[in-house]
mmCIF file of C-alpha atoms and ligand atoms in Angstrom:
data_model
loop_
_atom_site.group_PDB
_atom_site.id
_atom_site.type_symbol
_atom_site.label_atom_id
_atom_site.label_comp_id
_atom_site.label_asym_id
_atom_site.label_seq_id
_atom_site.Cartn_x
_atom_site.Cartn_y
_atom_site.Cartn_z
ATOM 1 C CA UNK A 104 -7.126 34.994 2.469
ATOM 2 C CA UNK A 105 -3.885 33.080 2.794
ATOM 3 C CA UNK A 106 -0.982 34.220 4.914
ATOM 4 C CA UNK A 107 2.556 33.000 4.410
ATOM 5 C CA UNK A 108 5.091 33.468 7.169
ATOM 6 C CA UNK A 109 8.749 32.570 7.181
ATOM 7 C CA UNK A 110 10.944 31.690 10.151
ATOM 8 C CA UNK A 111 14.197 29.941 10.961
ATOM 9 C CA UNK A 112 13.592 26.282 11.819
ATOM 10 C CA UNK A 113 17.171 25.319 12.680
ATOM 11 C CA UNK A 114 20.783 25.226 11.585
ATOM 12 C CA UNK A 115 22.360 22.275 9.853
ATOM 13 C CA UNK A 116 25.501 20.862 11.470
ATOM 14 C CA UNK A 117 28.942 22.036 10.305
ATOM 15 C CA UNK A 118 27.619 25.327 8.981
ATOM 16 C CA UNK A 119 25.852 23.533 6.131
ATOM 17 C CA UNK A 120 23.050 26.075 6.074
ATOM 18 C CA UNK A 121 19.877 27.234 7.740
ATOM 19 C CA UNK A 122 16.588 25.398 7.416
ATOM 20 C CA UNK A 123 13.566 27.651 7.202
ATOM 21 C CA UNK A 124 9.942 26.969 7.997
ATOM 22 C CA UNK A 125 7.083 28.373 5.921
ATOM 23 C CA UNK A 126 3.673 28.504 7.468
ATOM 24 C CA UNK A 127 0.721 28.721 5.106
ATOM 25 C CA UNK A 128 -2.539 29.563 6.753
ATOM 26 C CA UNK A 129 -6.073 29.946 5.503
ATOM 27 C CA UNK A 130 -9.342 29.907 7.406
ATOM 28 C CA UNK A 131 -9.551 26.155 7.101
ATOM 29 C CA UNK A 132 -6.023 24.889 7.076
ATOM 30 C CA UNK A 133 -2.582 25.504 8.488
ATOM 31 C CA UNK A 134 0.444 23.816 7.031
ATOM 32 C CA UNK A 135 4.104 24.070 7.984
ATOM 33 C CA UNK A 136 6.746 23.160 5.427
ATOM 34 C CA UNK A 137 10.499 23.280 5.874
ATOM 35 C CA UNK A 138 13.209 23.743 3.285
ATOM 36 C CA UNK A 139 14.892 20.483 4.359
ATOM 37 C CA UNK A 140 13.443 17.917 1.959
ATOM 38 C CA UNK A 141 10.412 20.170 1.205
ATOM 39 C CA UNK A 142 8.991 18.462 4.255
ATOM 40 C CA UNK A 143 5.471 19.018 5.570
ATOM 41 C CA UNK A 144 6.043 19.154 9.312
ATOM 42 C CA UNK A 145 2.510 19.976 10.454
ATOM 43 C CA UNK A 146 -0.971 20.053 9.004
ATOM 44 C CA UNK A 147 -3.708 21.352 11.188
ATOM 45 C CA UNK A 148 -7.341 20.779 10.362
ATOM 46 C CA UNK A 149 -10.548 20.915 12.350
ATOM 47 C CA UNK A 150 -12.771 18.038 13.334
ATOM 48 C CA UNK A 151 -16.549 18.145 13.128
ATOM 49 C CA UNK A 152 -16.685 20.061 16.409
ATOM 50 C CA UNK A 153 -14.273 22.641 15.082
ATOM 51 C CA UNK A 154 -11.317 21.450 17.151
ATOM 52 C CA UNK A 155 -8.043 21.614 15.255
ATOM 53 C CA UNK A 156 -5.517 18.783 15.322
ATOM 54 C CA UNK A 157 -2.262 18.200 13.574
ATOM 55 C CA UNK A 158 -2.846 15.155 11.372
ATOM 56 C CA UNK A 159 0.668 14.380 10.128
ATOM 57 C CA UNK A 160 3.474 12.541 11.912
ATOM 58 C CA UNK A 161 6.771 14.329 12.418
ATOM 59 C CA UNK A 162 9.159 16.003 14.828
ATOM 60 C CA UNK A 163 9.248 19.214 16.833
ATOM 61 C CA UNK A 164 12.869 19.995 16.017
ATOM 62 C CA UNK A 165 15.154 19.877 13.002
ATOM 63 C CA UNK A 166 17.274 17.163 14.690
ATOM 64 C CA UNK A 167 14.338 14.775 14.322
ATOM 65 C CA UNK A 168 14.351 15.215 10.569
ATOM 66 C CA UNK A 169 18.126 14.814 10.315
ATOM 67 C CA UNK A 170 18.216 11.447 12.091
ATOM 68 C CA UNK A 171 17.452 8.150 10.375
ATOM 69 C CA UNK A 172 13.697 8.349 9.969
ATOM 70 C CA UNK A 173 11.109 7.050 7.523
ATOM 71 C CA UNK A 174 10.638 10.066 5.213
ATOM 72 C CA UNK A 175 8.072 11.822 7.402
ATOM 73 C CA UNK A 176 6.385 14.497 5.255
ATOM 74 C CA UNK A 177 9.202 14.728 2.723
ATOM 75 C CA UNK A 178 9.344 14.966 -1.026
ATOM 76 C CA UNK A 179 11.145 11.857 -2.231
ATOM 77 C CA UNK A 180 13.139 11.515 -5.444
ATOM 78 C CA UNK A 181 14.871 11.395 -7.902
ATOM 79 C CA UNK A 182 12.866 8.174 -8.109
ATOM 80 C CA UNK A 183 10.395 7.436 -5.354
ATOM 81 C CA UNK A 184 9.907 3.770 -4.384
ATOM 82 C CA UNK A 185 12.202 0.892 -5.274
ATOM 83 C CA UNK A 186 14.454 0.143 -8.209
ATOM 84 C CA UNK A 187 15.430 -3.532 -8.109
ATOM 85 C CA UNK A 188 19.089 -4.054 -7.212
ATOM 86 C CA UNK A 189 19.577 -0.354 -7.877
ATOM 87 C CA UNK A 190 20.376 -0.906 -11.535
ATOM 88 C CA UNK A 191 18.810 -0.171 -14.879
ATOM 89 C CA UNK A 192 19.771 0.080 -18.536
ATOM 90 C CA UNK A 193 19.262 3.246 -20.489
ATOM 91 C CA UNK A 194 20.380 3.908 -24.030
ATOM 92 C CA UNK A 195 22.544 0.795 -23.860
ATOM 93 C CA UNK A 196 24.309 1.864 -20.711
ATOM 94 C CA UNK A 197 23.984 0.256 -17.306
ATOM 95 C CA UNK A 198 23.494 2.608 -14.375
ATOM 96 C CA UNK A 199 24.201 1.639 -10.781
ATOM 97 C CA UNK A 200 22.428 3.549 -8.066
ATOM 98 C CA UNK A 201 23.119 3.889 -4.380
ATOM 99 C CA UNK A 202 21.686 0.829 -2.573
ATOM 100 C CA UNK A 203 19.896 1.635 0.682
ATOM 101 C CA UNK A 204 17.102 -0.892 1.186
ATOM 102 C CA UNK A 205 18.209 -4.515 1.259
ATOM 103 C CA UNK A 206 19.448 -5.165 -2.275
ATOM 104 C CA UNK A 207 17.466 -2.257 -3.723
ATOM 105 C CA UNK A 208 17.562 1.484 -4.144
ATOM 106 C CA UNK A 209 14.676 3.162 -2.321
ATOM 107 C CA UNK A 210 13.393 6.731 -2.567
ATOM 108 C CA UNK A 211 16.372 8.159 -4.426
ATOM 109 C CA UNK A 212 19.171 6.327 -2.630
ATOM 110 C CA UNK A 213 21.303 7.070 0.408
ATOM 111 C CA UNK A 214 20.916 10.818 0.093
ATOM 112 C CA UNK A 215 17.691 11.391 -1.755
ATOM 113 C CA UNK A 216 15.753 14.604 -2.275
ATOM 114 C CA UNK A 217 14.388 14.307 1.271
ATOM 115 C CA UNK A 218 17.881 14.785 2.704
ATOM 116 C CA UNK A 219 18.914 18.009 1.040
ATOM 117 C CA UNK A 220 18.382 21.689 1.621
ATOM 118 C CA UNK A 221 16.201 23.269 -1.052
ATOM 119 C CA UNK A 222 16.167 26.914 -2.105
ATOM 120 C CA UNK A 223 12.904 28.557 -1.083
ATOM 121 C CA UNK A 224 11.020 31.391 -2.749
ATOM 122 C CA UNK A 225 7.978 32.889 -1.097
ATOM 123 C CA UNK A 226 4.899 33.138 -3.288
ATOM 124 C CA UNK A 227 1.811 35.231 -2.615
ATOM 125 C CA UNK A 228 -0.098 32.154 -1.447
ATOM 126 C CA UNK A 229 2.623 29.595 -0.841
ATOM 127 C CA UNK A 230 6.223 28.655 -1.281
ATOM 128 C CA UNK A 231 8.355 27.249 -4.066
ATOM 129 C CA UNK A 232 11.402 25.081 -3.443
ATOM 130 C CA UNK A 233 13.975 24.367 -6.099
ATOM 131 C CA UNK A 234 17.255 22.553 -6.439
ATOM 132 C CA UNK A 235 19.606 21.147 -9.005
ATOM 133 C CA UNK A 236 20.348 17.469 -8.672
ATOM 134 C CA UNK A 237 23.802 17.142 -10.201
ATOM 135 C CA UNK A 238 24.683 14.682 -12.956
ATOM 136 C CA UNK A 239 25.506 11.375 -11.297
ATOM 137 C CA UNK A 240 23.810 12.144 -7.989
ATOM 138 C CA UNK A 241 23.157 8.790 -6.278
ATOM 139 C CA UNK A 242 24.076 7.232 -9.634
ATOM 140 C CA UNK A 243 21.351 8.878 -11.740
ATOM 141 C CA UNK A 244 22.192 10.132 -15.212
ATOM 142 C CA UNK A 245 22.137 13.805 -16.090
ATOM 143 C CA UNK A 246 21.542 16.995 -14.212
ATOM 144 C CA UNK A 247 17.979 17.518 -13.074
ATOM 145 C CA UNK A 248 16.474 20.856 -12.124
ATOM 146 C CA UNK A 249 13.494 20.378 -9.829
ATOM 147 C CA UNK A 250 10.779 22.696 -8.590
ATOM 148 C CA UNK A 251 8.208 21.846 -5.951
ATOM 149 C CA UNK A 252 5.532 24.349 -5.019
ATOM 150 C CA UNK A 253 3.049 24.285 -2.200
ATOM 151 C CA UNK A 254 0.237 26.788 -2.509
ATOM 152 C CA UNK A 255 -2.894 27.303 -0.520
ATOM 153 C CA UNK A 256 -5.817 28.104 -2.753
ATOM 154 C CA UNK A 257 -8.905 28.747 -0.720
ATOM 155 C CA UNK A 258 -9.082 25.673 1.438
ATOM 156 C CA UNK A 259 -6.721 23.641 -0.704
ATOM 157 C CA UNK A 260 -3.053 22.977 -0.450
ATOM 158 C CA UNK A 261 -1.706 22.331 -3.919
ATOM 159 C CA UNK A 262 1.623 20.628 -4.382
ATOM 160 C CA UNK A 263 3.201 20.870 -7.824
ATOM 161 C CA UNK A 264 6.250 19.057 -9.067
ATOM 162 C CA UNK A 265 8.266 19.980 -12.114
ATOM 163 C CA UNK A 266 11.635 18.840 -13.360
ATOM 164 C CA UNK A 267 13.916 19.486 -16.277
ATOM 165 C CA UNK A 268 16.675 17.088 -17.260
ATOM 166 C CA UNK A 269 19.864 17.612 -19.250
ATOM 167 C CA UNK A 270 19.793 13.958 -20.266
ATOM 168 C CA UNK A 271 17.311 11.097 -20.275
ATOM 169 C CA UNK A 272 16.742 9.926 -16.737
ATOM 170 C CA UNK A 273 14.049 8.229 -14.703
ATOM 171 C CA UNK A 274 12.123 10.628 -12.487
ATOM 172 C CA UNK A 275 9.339 9.942 -10.010
ATOM 173 C CA UNK A 276 8.490 12.451 -7.307
ATOM 174 C CA UNK A 277 5.988 12.122 -4.529
ATOM 175 C CA UNK A 278 5.205 13.332 -1.039
ATOM 176 C CA UNK A 279 5.667 10.936 1.853
ATOM 177 C CA UNK A 280 3.376 12.408 4.518
ATOM 178 C CA UNK A 281 2.077 9.997 7.137
ATOM 179 C CA UNK A 282 -1.477 10.822 8.184
ATOM 180 C CA UNK A 283 -3.490 9.944 11.198
ATOM 181 C CA UNK A 284 -6.851 11.678 10.906
ATOM 182 C CA UNK A 285 -7.554 11.178 14.603
ATOM 183 C CA UNK A 286 -4.575 13.454 15.209
ATOM 184 C CA UNK A 287 -0.898 12.587 15.066
ATOM 185 C CA UNK A 288 0.184 10.565 18.080
ATOM 186 C CA UNK A 289 -3.027 8.525 18.082
ATOM 187 C CA UNK A 290 -2.042 4.884 18.529
ATOM 188 C CA UNK A 291 -3.229 3.437 15.243
ATOM 189 C CA UNK A 292 -5.289 3.917 12.090
ATOM 190 C CA UNK A 293 -7.510 0.854 12.517
ATOM 191 C CA UNK A 294 -10.682 2.923 12.793
ATOM 192 C CA UNK A 295 -9.982 4.680 9.478
ATOM 193 C CA UNK A 296 -12.179 3.719 6.532
ATOM 194 C CA UNK A 297 -10.223 3.394 3.320
ATOM 195 C CA UNK A 298 -11.296 3.440 -0.301
ATOM 196 C CA UNK A 299 -8.877 3.146 -3.230
ATOM 197 C CA UNK A 300 -10.166 3.388 -6.759
ATOM 198 C CA UNK A 301 -8.070 0.625 -8.295
ATOM 199 C CA UNK A 302 -9.067 -2.558 -10.079
ATOM 200 C CA UNK A 303 -5.521 -3.902 -9.980
ATOM 201 C CA UNK A 304 -2.430 -3.878 -7.804
ATOM 202 C CA UNK A 305 1.161 -5.042 -8.101
ATOM 203 C CA UNK A 306 2.028 -8.127 -6.039
ATOM 204 C CA UNK A 307 5.585 -7.909 -4.670
ATOM 205 C CA UNK A 308 8.387 -10.308 -3.808
ATOM 206 C CA UNK A 309 10.080 -10.598 -0.414
ATOM 207 C CA UNK A 310 12.046 -7.383 -0.945
ATOM 208 C CA UNK A 311 8.941 -5.479 -2.096
ATOM 209 C CA UNK A 312 9.797 -5.408 -5.800
ATOM 210 C CA UNK A 313 6.782 -6.016 -8.071
ATOM 211 C CA UNK A 314 6.785 -9.560 -9.425
ATOM 212 C CA UNK A 315 5.709 -8.355 -12.864
ATOM 213 C CA UNK A 316 2.124 -9.481 -12.435
ATOM 214 C CA UNK A 317 -0.652 -6.917 -12.649
ATOM 215 C CA UNK A 318 -3.197 -8.630 -10.438
ATOM 216 C CA UNK A 319 -6.895 -8.008 -10.173
ATOM 217 C CA UNK A 320 -8.024 -6.857 -6.733
ATOM 218 C CA UNK A 321 -11.246 -8.860 -7.076
ATOM 219 C CA UNK A 322 -11.776 -11.163 -4.123
ATOM 220 C CA UNK A 323 -8.516 -10.153 -2.436
ATOM 221 C CA UNK A 324 -7.503 -7.970 0.503
ATOM 222 C CA UNK A 325 -6.589 -5.359 -2.097
ATOM 223 C CA UNK A 326 -10.138 -4.769 -3.147
ATOM 224 C CA UNK A 327 -10.659 -1.378 -1.524
ATOM 225 C CA UNK A 328 -13.056 -0.089 -4.135
ATOM 226 C CA UNK A 329 -15.728 0.087 -1.467
ATOM 227 C CA UNK A 330 -14.823 1.526 1.929
ATOM 228 C CA UNK A 331 -13.289 -0.891 4.428
ATOM 229 C CA UNK A 332 -12.485 -0.307 8.064
ATOM 230 C CA UNK A 333 -8.780 -0.878 8.122
ATOM 231 C CA UNK A 334 -8.316 -2.795 11.384
ATOM 232 C CA UNK A 335 -11.126 -5.255 10.724
ATOM 233 C CA UNK A 336 -10.069 -5.643 7.122
ATOM 234 C CA UNK A 337 -6.454 -6.499 8.002
ATOM 235 C CA UNK A 338 -7.721 -9.081 10.494
ATOM 236 C CA UNK A 339 -10.201 -10.581 8.129
ATOM 237 C CA UNK A 340 -7.587 -11.120 5.423
ATOM 238 C CA UNK A 341 -4.743 -11.910 7.842
ATOM 239 C CA UNK A 342 -2.537 -9.241 6.359
ATOM 240 C CA UNK A 343 0.199 -7.400 8.121
ATOM 241 C CA UNK A 344 -0.546 -4.108 6.449
ATOM 242 C CA UNK A 345 -0.270 -2.569 3.013
ATOM 243 C CA UNK A 346 2.861 -1.479 1.228
ATOM 244 C CA UNK A 347 1.742 -1.861 -2.353
ATOM 245 C CA UNK A 348 1.226 0.010 -5.553
ATOM 246 C CA UNK A 349 -2.399 0.245 -6.596
ATOM 247 C CA UNK A 350 -2.805 0.665 -10.349
ATOM 248 C CA UNK A 351 -4.989 3.596 -11.162
ATOM 249 C CA UNK A 352 -6.960 3.754 -14.323
ATOM 250 C CA UNK A 353 -5.008 5.370 -17.126
ATOM 251 C CA UNK A 354 -5.769 8.947 -17.912
ATOM 252 C CA UNK A 355 -3.875 12.174 -18.180
ATOM 253 C CA UNK A 356 -6.683 13.833 -16.334
ATOM 254 C CA UNK A 357 -6.946 14.311 -12.647
ATOM 255 C CA UNK A 358 -9.102 11.579 -11.241
ATOM 256 C CA UNK A 359 -10.184 10.237 -7.925
ATOM 257 C CA UNK A 360 -7.611 7.995 -6.327
ATOM 258 C CA UNK A 361 -8.398 7.394 -2.676
ATOM 259 C CA UNK A 362 -10.459 8.461 0.277
ATOM 260 C CA UNK A 363 -9.905 7.929 3.958
ATOM 261 C CA UNK A 364 -12.613 8.701 6.474
ATOM 262 C CA UNK A 365 -12.232 8.875 10.220
ATOM 263 C CA UNK A 366 -15.640 8.582 11.831
ATOM 264 C CA UNK A 367 -14.492 9.669 15.277
ATOM 265 C CA UNK A 368 -13.433 13.130 14.116
ATOM 266 C CA UNK A 369 -15.435 13.414 10.905
ATOM 267 C CA UNK A 370 -12.282 14.159 8.934
ATOM 268 C CA UNK A 371 -12.068 12.935 5.376
ATOM 269 C CA UNK A 372 -8.950 12.797 3.273
ATOM 270 C CA UNK A 373 -9.259 12.511 -0.467
ATOM 271 C CA UNK A 374 -6.543 12.049 -3.034
ATOM 272 C CA UNK A 375 -6.892 12.849 -6.699
ATOM 273 C CA UNK A 376 -4.044 12.356 -9.089
ATOM 274 C CA UNK A 377 -2.819 12.340 -12.645
ATOM 275 C CA UNK A 378 -0.284 9.656 -11.750
ATOM 276 C CA UNK A 379 -0.638 6.013 -12.806
ATOM 277 C CA UNK A 380 -0.250 4.597 -9.310
ATOM 278 C CA UNK A 381 -0.444 5.133 -5.601
ATOM 279 C CA UNK A 382 1.588 3.369 -2.933
ATOM 280 C CA UNK A 383 -0.702 2.699 -0.022
ATOM 281 C CA UNK A 384 1.593 2.212 2.953
ATOM 282 C CA UNK A 385 0.210 1.587 6.419
ATOM 283 C CA UNK A 386 3.323 2.417 8.416
ATOM 284 C CA UNK A 387 4.319 -1.239 8.747
ATOM 285 C CA UNK A 388 7.923 -0.374 9.598
ATOM 286 C CA UNK A 389 7.078 2.141 12.324
ATOM 287 C CA UNK A 390 8.144 0.569 15.600
ATOM 288 C CA UNK A 391 7.553 3.123 18.322
ATOM 289 C CA UNK A 392 11.204 4.019 18.756
ATOM 290 C CA UNK A 393 11.072 7.520 17.296
ATOM 291 C CA UNK A 394 10.276 10.437 19.550
ATOM 292 C CA UNK A 395 7.683 12.425 17.672
ATOM 293 C CA UNK A 396 5.904 15.747 18.052
ATOM 294 C CA UNK A 397 4.713 16.661 21.548
ATOM 295 C CA UNK A 398 6.175 13.453 22.966
ATOM 296 C CA UNK A 399 4.227 11.184 20.589
ATOM 297 C CA UNK A 400 5.526 7.722 19.788
ATOM 298 C CA UNK A 401 4.717 6.136 16.482
ATOM 299 C CA UNK A 402 4.032 2.409 16.693
ATOM 300 C CA UNK A 403 3.350 0.150 13.723
ATOM 301 C CA UNK A 404 0.208 1.242 11.872
ATOM 302 C CA UNK A 405 0.027 4.636 13.570
ATOM 303 C CA UNK A 406 0.033 6.494 10.249
ATOM 304 C CA UNK A 407 -0.645 5.866 6.581
ATOM 305 C CA UNK A 408 0.802 7.243 3.356
ATOM 306 C CA UNK A 409 -0.795 7.632 -0.040
ATOM 307 C CA UNK A 410 2.166 8.173 -2.335
ATOM 308 C CA UNK A 411 0.927 9.017 -5.810
ATOM 309 C CA UNK A 412 3.591 7.758 -8.159
ATOM 310 C CA UNK A 413 4.792 5.983 -11.232
ATOM 311 C CA UNK A 414 4.835 2.232 -10.701
ATOM 312 C CA UNK A 415 7.702 0.825 -8.636
ATOM 313 C CA UNK A 416 10.707 -0.488 -10.578
ATOM 314 C CA UNK A 417 9.098 0.778 -13.770
ATOM 315 C CA UNK A 418 12.504 1.554 -15.198
ATOM 316 C CA UNK A 419 13.186 -2.192 -15.317
ATOM 317 C CA UNK A 420 9.779 -3.778 -15.542
ATOM 318 C CA UNK A 421 7.594 -1.557 -17.597
ATOM 319 C CA UNK A 422 9.795 -0.629 -20.520
ATOM 320 C CA UNK A 423 9.920 3.064 -21.108
ATOM 321 C CA UNK A 424 8.399 4.474 -24.183
ATOM 322 C CA UNK A 425 10.768 7.141 -25.231
ATOM 323 C CA UNK A 426 9.509 9.978 -27.355
ATOM 324 C CA UNK A 427 9.146 9.200 -31.011
ATOM 325 C CA UNK A 428 6.956 10.426 -33.783
ATOM 326 C CA UNK A 429 4.374 7.682 -33.321
ATOM 327 C CA UNK A 430 4.167 8.345 -29.687
ATOM 328 C CA UNK A 431 0.801 9.942 -29.612
ATOM 329 C CA UNK A 432 -0.834 7.034 -31.314
ATOM 330 C CA UNK A 433 0.716 4.384 -29.127
ATOM 331 C CA UNK A 434 -1.487 2.586 -26.766
ATOM 332 C CA UNK A 435 0.053 2.797 -23.400
ATOM 333 C CA UNK A 436 -0.912 0.885 -20.362
ATOM 334 C CA UNK A 437 -1.137 2.312 -16.919
ATOM 335 C CA UNK A 438 2.501 1.668 -16.484
ATOM 336 C CA UNK A 439 5.037 4.042 -15.289
ATOM 337 C CA UNK A 440 6.539 5.989 -18.097
ATOM 338 C CA UNK A 441 8.945 8.131 -16.414
ATOM 339 C CA UNK A 442 11.675 9.440 -18.578
ATOM 340 C CA UNK A 443 12.717 12.959 -18.818
ATOM 341 C CA UNK A 444 14.033 13.809 -22.230
ATOM 342 C CA UNK A 445 16.977 16.071 -22.563
ATOM 343 C CA UNK A 446 15.941 19.706 -22.414
ATOM 344 C CA UNK A 447 12.286 18.959 -22.087
ATOM 345 C CA UNK A 448 10.274 19.629 -19.041
ATOM 346 C CA UNK A 449 9.038 16.589 -17.290
ATOM 347 C CA UNK A 450 5.979 16.509 -15.210
ATOM 348 C CA UNK A 451 4.510 13.713 -13.273
ATOM 349 C CA UNK A 452 1.807 12.742 -15.656
ATOM 350 C CA UNK A 453 4.408 10.340 -16.987
ATOM 351 C CA UNK A 454 6.054 9.956 -20.324
ATOM 352 C CA UNK A 455 2.979 10.923 -22.226
ATOM 353 C CA UNK A 456 4.177 14.433 -21.614
ATOM 354 C CA UNK A 457 7.512 13.749 -23.158
ATOM 355 C CA UNK A 458 6.449 13.900 -26.739
ATOM 356 C CA UNK A 459 5.709 17.525 -26.139
ATOM 357 C CA UNK A 460 8.873 19.471 -25.529
ATOM 358 C CA UNK A 461 7.777 21.750 -22.749
ATOM 359 C CA UNK A 462 4.756 21.581 -20.555
ATOM 360 C CA UNK A 463 3.499 24.228 -18.232
ATOM 361 C CA UNK A 464 1.119 21.964 -16.454
ATOM 362 C CA UNK A 465 2.416 19.485 -13.994
ATOM 363 C CA UNK A 466 1.292 17.348 -11.208
ATOM 364 C CA UNK A 467 -0.588 18.912 -8.398
ATOM 365 C CA UNK A 468 -1.362 17.429 -5.103
ATOM 366 C CA UNK A 469 -3.987 19.461 -3.388
ATOM 367 C CA UNK A 470 -4.877 19.284 0.200
ATOM 368 C CA UNK A 471 -8.198 20.750 0.915
ATOM 369 C CA UNK A 472 -10.140 21.451 3.993
ATOM 370 C CA UNK A 473 -13.523 23.007 3.547
ATOM 371 C CA UNK A 474 -15.397 24.163 6.561
ATOM 372 C CA UNK A 475 -18.758 23.022 5.280
ATOM 373 C CA UNK A 476 -21.710 24.338 7.117
ATOM 374 C CA UNK A 477 -24.824 22.500 8.087
ATOM 375 C CA UNK A 478 -27.347 22.619 5.306
ATOM 376 C CA UNK A 479 -24.944 22.358 2.361
ATOM 377 C CA UNK A 480 -26.429 19.660 0.230
ATOM 378 C CA UNK A 481 -24.327 16.622 -0.359
ATOM 379 C CA UNK A 482 -24.155 17.020 -4.069
ATOM 380 C CA UNK A 483 -22.703 20.502 -3.713
ATOM 381 C CA UNK A 484 -20.253 19.164 -1.197
ATOM 382 C CA UNK A 485 -19.169 16.461 -3.576
ATOM 383 C CA UNK A 486 -18.716 18.765 -6.524
ATOM 384 C CA UNK A 487 -16.845 21.251 -4.384
ATOM 385 C CA UNK A 488 -14.470 18.521 -3.389
ATOM 386 C CA UNK A 489 -13.927 17.677 -7.048
ATOM 387 C CA UNK A 490 -13.351 21.225 -8.163
ATOM 388 C CA UNK A 491 -9.644 21.275 -7.609
ATOM 389 C CA UNK A 492 -7.438 20.995 -10.636
ATOM 390 C CA UNK A 493 -5.151 18.099 -11.467
ATOM 391 C CA UNK A 494 -3.798 15.923 -8.729
ATOM 392 C CA UNK A 495 -5.177 16.737 -5.380
ATOM 393 C CA UNK A 496 -5.846 15.587 -1.992
ATOM 394 C CA UNK A 497 -8.743 16.915 -0.044
ATOM 395 C CA UNK A 498 -9.103 16.889 3.629
ATOM 396 C CA UNK A 499 -12.659 17.774 4.414
ATOM 397 C CA UNK A 500 -14.352 18.550 7.611
ATOM 398 C CA UNK A 501 -17.701 16.985 7.884
ATOM 399 C CA UNK A 502 -20.053 18.929 10.047
ATOM 400 C CA UNK A 503 -23.144 17.059 9.217
ATOM 401 C CA UNK A 504 -22.817 13.765 7.446
ATOM 402 C CA UNK A 505 -22.919 10.662 9.617
ATOM 403 C CA UNK A 506 -20.817 8.856 7.070
ATOM 404 C CA UNK A 507 -19.609 11.116 4.303
ATOM 405 C CA UNK A 508 -17.485 8.453 2.714
ATOM 406 C CA UNK A 509 -20.470 6.382 1.764
ATOM 407 C CA UNK A 510 -22.240 9.514 0.643
ATOM 408 C CA UNK A 511 -19.290 10.345 -1.577
ATOM 409 C CA UNK A 512 -19.249 6.875 -2.903
ATOM 410 C CA UNK A 513 -22.830 6.876 -3.849
ATOM 411 C CA UNK A 514 -22.296 10.195 -5.601
ATOM 412 C CA UNK A 515 -19.526 8.506 -7.493
ATOM 413 C CA UNK A 516 -21.512 5.575 -8.782
HETATM 414 C C1 LIG B 162 7.648 3.561 1.257
HETATM 415 C C2 LIG B 162 7.965 2.138 1.042
HETATM 416 C C3 LIG B 162 7.932 1.400 2.317
HETATM 417 C C4 LIG B 162 8.849 2.019 3.314
HETATM 418 C C5 LIG B 162 8.527 3.464 3.486
HETATM 419 C C6 LIG B 162 9.517 4.148 4.369
HETATM 420 O O1 LIG B 162 6.328 3.753 1.489
HETATM 421 O O2 LIG B 162 7.128 1.531 0.096
HETATM 422 O O3 LIG B 162 8.286 0.056 2.127
HETATM 423 O O4 LIG B 162 10.168 1.882 2.873
HETATM 424 O O5 LIG B 162 8.496 4.103 2.242
HETATM 425 O O6 LIG B 162 9.753 3.449 5.533
#
C-alpha cells in the first residue's frame, strides 16, 4: 500500500508561485519530493535494526533550495553535466548556452530544470511533474516538453523521464541526490563500500571536460569493479575524490550500474540503468558552509551522487547519430547519443530510441527498500533486487548478511 499526501512547502518570492511537497510512503520507504526542481528533499529508510534515517542531503525549508546550492536532490537538465565552453554545432548552426561553471555550461545553465517550478499531478502511487522548456531557454534549440514521474511500487521508488522536442536538441536528464547511507549529516562517506560496473571511464581536463580518451579502469583508482572502501581507496591512490563519468556497457536494457554498501547501518544502495554512463561524484565541492536539515553541515565528501547520464560533452565529443534509415544497423559505441528529433518522444536510453518515432518506455530510476526478513536466502534476495524494470536504484535493508555487497557480487559473477 502506498500513500501519497500533498502539502504546501513554501511560497516563492514575488508571488512567483507556491511550491508543494508530495510525500510517498510505503511500508519500507518514505520519500518527500517538491515541485521546485522535482527535488527529492528526504528519503527515509531503515537500518538493519529497523531504525529509520533520512539518507539524502538537503534543507528543511524552501529558502535552502532557492539559495546557491549544489543541486541537492534535483532533476537537472536540459543537459546534465558539462558542455565545453557552452557551445555546440547542430545542423550547421552554432548554439551558445548560458555559461555557469568556469568556461563551461553545467547542468542546464544558469537557470536549469532544477531552478524552476514544475506542474504536479498526483498519481495513485506517486506524482508526475511536467513543464515546457521554451525554445531558446538557456540557449537550447527548440521547445521541449518534459515529464518526470516518481512512483512507489512496492518497496521501489521509480523515477521516469520523458521529453518531447519541437526541434532537434541535446537532452540529458538525471537526478542529483546526494546520499549518505549512515544518515544525512554524518561527517563523511569514507566507510561506504563502492562498486561500479564499468571497464572504462572518461579522464577529464582541469575544467572537468572529458579529454576525448576512453580509458580502461584497469590498474587505476577508477577500477571499482570489486567493492572498495572509499576512504582507504582515496588514500591509497592519492585522489581527492571522484567526479567522473564511468562508461557503462552498451545495452538498451536495464543493467546493473553501481552498488554502495554501508556496513555500519547495513544499508545498501543499488543503481541500475539504461543510460550509457554514470557520474560518480563524491561531494568534492561541499565545504561545510551550507546549513542543512536538522542543523547538519555538509563538509567535503559528506555525500555522494550517482548521476546516470549520457556522457559529458557528448554533443561535441561523441558525434550524434541522427536518425536515418540505416540507423538500426549502425554499430554504436557506449557514447552519448542524445538528440531529440522533432516531434518524436525522447527517452533517456539515448538516440537509439530516435529512429522510432514515439516510445512509451523511458528511463526509470527505481529506489527500492525491501524489508528482508531473516531466513530469506541470498539468491532470492538478489533476484528480488533485480526484479525492477529498466533503470533503477535499490536501497536495501540488510537484516542478516554480514556483508551483502560481497554476497551480491558473488551472485553476479
Ligand atoms: C556534478 C558535477 C560536479 C559538480 C556537481 C555540483 O556532479 O560533475 O563537478 O558540479 O555536479 O556541485
